[in-house]
C-alpha positions as semicolon CSV with decimal commas, in nm:
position;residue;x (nm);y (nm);z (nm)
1;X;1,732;-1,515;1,311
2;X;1,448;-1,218;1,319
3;X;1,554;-1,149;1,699
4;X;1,916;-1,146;1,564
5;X;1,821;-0,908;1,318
6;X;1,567;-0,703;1,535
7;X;1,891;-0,663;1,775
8;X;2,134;-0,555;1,548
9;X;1,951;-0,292;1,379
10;X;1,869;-0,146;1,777
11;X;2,019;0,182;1,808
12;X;2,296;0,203;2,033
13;X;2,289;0,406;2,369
14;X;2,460;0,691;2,346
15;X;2,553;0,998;2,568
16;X;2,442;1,296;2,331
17;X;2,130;1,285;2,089
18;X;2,225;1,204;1,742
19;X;2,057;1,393;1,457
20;X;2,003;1,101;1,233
21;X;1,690;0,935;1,539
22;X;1,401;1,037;1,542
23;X;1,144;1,133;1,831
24;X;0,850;0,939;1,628
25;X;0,839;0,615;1,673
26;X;1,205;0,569;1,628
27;X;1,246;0,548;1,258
28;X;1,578;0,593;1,167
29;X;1,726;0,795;0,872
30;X;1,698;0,409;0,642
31;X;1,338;0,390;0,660
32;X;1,337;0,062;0,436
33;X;1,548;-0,167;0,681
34;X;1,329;0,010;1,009
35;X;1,002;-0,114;0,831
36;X;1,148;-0,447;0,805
37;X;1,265;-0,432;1,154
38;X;0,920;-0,327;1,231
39;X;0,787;-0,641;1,070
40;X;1,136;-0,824;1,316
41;X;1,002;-0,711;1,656
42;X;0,640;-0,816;1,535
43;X;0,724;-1,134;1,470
44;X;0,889;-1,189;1,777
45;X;0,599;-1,074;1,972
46;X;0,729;-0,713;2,064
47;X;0,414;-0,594;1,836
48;X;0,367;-0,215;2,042
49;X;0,754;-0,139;1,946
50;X;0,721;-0,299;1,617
51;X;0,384;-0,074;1,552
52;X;0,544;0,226;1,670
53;X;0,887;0,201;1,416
54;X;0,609;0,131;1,135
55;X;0,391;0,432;1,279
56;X;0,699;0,664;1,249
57;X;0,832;0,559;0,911
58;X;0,434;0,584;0,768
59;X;0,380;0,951;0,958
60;X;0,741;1,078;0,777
61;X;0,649;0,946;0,426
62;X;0,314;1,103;0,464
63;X;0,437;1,409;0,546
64;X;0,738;1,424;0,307
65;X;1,013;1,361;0,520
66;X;1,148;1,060;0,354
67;X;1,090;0,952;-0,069
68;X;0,825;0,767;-0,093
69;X;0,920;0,465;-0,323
70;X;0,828;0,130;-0,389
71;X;1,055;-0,052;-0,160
72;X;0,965;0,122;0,141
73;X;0,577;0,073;0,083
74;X;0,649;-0,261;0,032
75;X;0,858;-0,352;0,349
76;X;0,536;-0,142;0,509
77;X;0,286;-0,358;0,349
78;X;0,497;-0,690;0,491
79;X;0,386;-0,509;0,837
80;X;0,040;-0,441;0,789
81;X;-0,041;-0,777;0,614
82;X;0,068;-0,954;0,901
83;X;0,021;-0,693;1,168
84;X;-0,385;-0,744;1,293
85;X;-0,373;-0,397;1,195
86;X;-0,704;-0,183;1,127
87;X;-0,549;0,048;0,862
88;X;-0,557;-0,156;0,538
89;X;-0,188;-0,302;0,350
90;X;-0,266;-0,081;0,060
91;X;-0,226;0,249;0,301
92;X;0,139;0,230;0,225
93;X;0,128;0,211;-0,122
94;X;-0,184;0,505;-0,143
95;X;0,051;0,726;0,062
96;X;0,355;0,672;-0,192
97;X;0,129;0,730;-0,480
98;X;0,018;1,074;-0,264
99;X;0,349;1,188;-0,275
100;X;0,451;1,085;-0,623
101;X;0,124;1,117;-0,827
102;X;0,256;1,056;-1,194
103;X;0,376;0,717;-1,097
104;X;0,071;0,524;-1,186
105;X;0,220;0,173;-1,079
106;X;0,213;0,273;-0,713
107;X;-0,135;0,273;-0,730
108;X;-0,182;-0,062;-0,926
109;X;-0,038;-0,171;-0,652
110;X;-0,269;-0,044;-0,368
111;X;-0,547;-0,144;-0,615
112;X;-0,454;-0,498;-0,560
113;X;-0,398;-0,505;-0,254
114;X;-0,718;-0,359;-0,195
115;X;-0,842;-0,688;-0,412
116;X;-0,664;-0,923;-0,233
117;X;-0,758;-0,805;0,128
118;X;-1,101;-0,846;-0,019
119;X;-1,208;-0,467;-0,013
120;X;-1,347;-0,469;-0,414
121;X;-1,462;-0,076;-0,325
122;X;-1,165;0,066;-0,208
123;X;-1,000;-0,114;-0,529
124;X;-1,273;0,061;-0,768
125;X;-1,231;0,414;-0,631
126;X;-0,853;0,342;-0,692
127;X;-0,911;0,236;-1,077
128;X;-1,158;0,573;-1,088
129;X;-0,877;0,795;-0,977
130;X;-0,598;0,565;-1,179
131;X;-0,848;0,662;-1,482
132;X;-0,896;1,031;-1,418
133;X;-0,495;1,081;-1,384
134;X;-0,394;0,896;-1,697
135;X;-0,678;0,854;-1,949
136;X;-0,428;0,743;-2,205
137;X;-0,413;0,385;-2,020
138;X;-0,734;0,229;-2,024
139;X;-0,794;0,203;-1,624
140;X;-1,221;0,127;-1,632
141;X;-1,211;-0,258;-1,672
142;X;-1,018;-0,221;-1,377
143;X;-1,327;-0,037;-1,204
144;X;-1,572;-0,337;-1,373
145;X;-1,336;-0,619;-1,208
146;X;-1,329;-0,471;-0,870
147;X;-1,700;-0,491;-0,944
148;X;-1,724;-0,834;-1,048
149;X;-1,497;-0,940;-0,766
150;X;-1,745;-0,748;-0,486
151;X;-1,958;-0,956;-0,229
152;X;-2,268;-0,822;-0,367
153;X;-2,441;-1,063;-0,658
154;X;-2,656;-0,758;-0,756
155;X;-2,373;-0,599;-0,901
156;X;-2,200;-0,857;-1,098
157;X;-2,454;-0,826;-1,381
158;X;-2,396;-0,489;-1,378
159;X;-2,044;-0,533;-1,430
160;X;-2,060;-0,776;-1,710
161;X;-2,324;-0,546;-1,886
162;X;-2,073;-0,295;-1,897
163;X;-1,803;-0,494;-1,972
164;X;-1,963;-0,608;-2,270
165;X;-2,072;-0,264;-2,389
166;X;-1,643;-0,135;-2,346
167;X;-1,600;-0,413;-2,539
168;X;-1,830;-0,381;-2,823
169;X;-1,751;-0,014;-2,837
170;X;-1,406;-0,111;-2,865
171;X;-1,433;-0,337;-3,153
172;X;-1,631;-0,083;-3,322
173;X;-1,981;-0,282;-3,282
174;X;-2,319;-0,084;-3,176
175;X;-2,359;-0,239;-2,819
């Protein structure tokens, strides 16, 4: 069914250039189906054609030529999750979050996928910035669980010390 798919969402030949291609990578002017056909021709084992759709559609939402939304991110982080891929599955999401910075929940979501592709540093300089842009939400126990959940034991008590001082101070208690 993915080769099915893959296939019908190929461009057909024509004789003159069409304005709606593009020369990089391929993406097409519906970057959310491309991405997904990306993660199609990976699947199949066409991962070089498949990298170079996803390549295209992440190059024109970094540089503004398509909306960055949630959707599209998404379909790229399907890619990158199961692409052997050095750029990490929360690149999509940081790059959405570039281009629409007062839309906090793009960046929750890079700051969990940071978490769950076990990068706990990446995650806390997301829940720094998350906490510098909107200090009305309370984004710093986010910073103290990417802490907790690091590699390093030396900086769990750290975490937990901290935690417990946020948490005194927020109950009103002398720490």
């Amino acid at each position: 069914q993915a080769a099915k798919l893959a296939l019908a969402l190929e461009p057909k030949p024509s004789k003159k250039p069409s304005a709606k291609t593009s020369s990089a990578g391929g993406a097409a002017p519906w970057p959310a189906p491309t991405a997904l056909r990306a993660l199609a021709l990976l699947r199949m084992g066409r991962v070089a054609e498949g990298e170079a759709l996803a390549a295209g559609v992440r190059e024109k939402v970094a540089t503004g030529e398509i909306p960055a939304d949630r959707d599209i991110a998404e379909k790229l982080q399907l890619f990158y999750v199961h692409c052997d891929s050095a750029l990490p599955s929360a690149l999509p999401f940081e790059l959405a979050w570039a281009a629409n910075p007062t839309n906090p929940n793009l960046a929750e979501h890079a700051y969990v996928a940071y978490l769950l592709s076990s990068d706990p540093t990446s995650a806390q300089k997301i829940a720094a910035r998350l906490h510098r842009a909107f200090p009305a939400k309370n984004y710093h126990p986010w910073s103290l669980l990417a802490l907790h959940a690091s590699p390093d034991p030396r900086l769990r008590p750290l975490a937990l010390a901290t935690a417990r001082k946020l948490l005194a101070a927020a109950a009103g208690a002398p720490p």
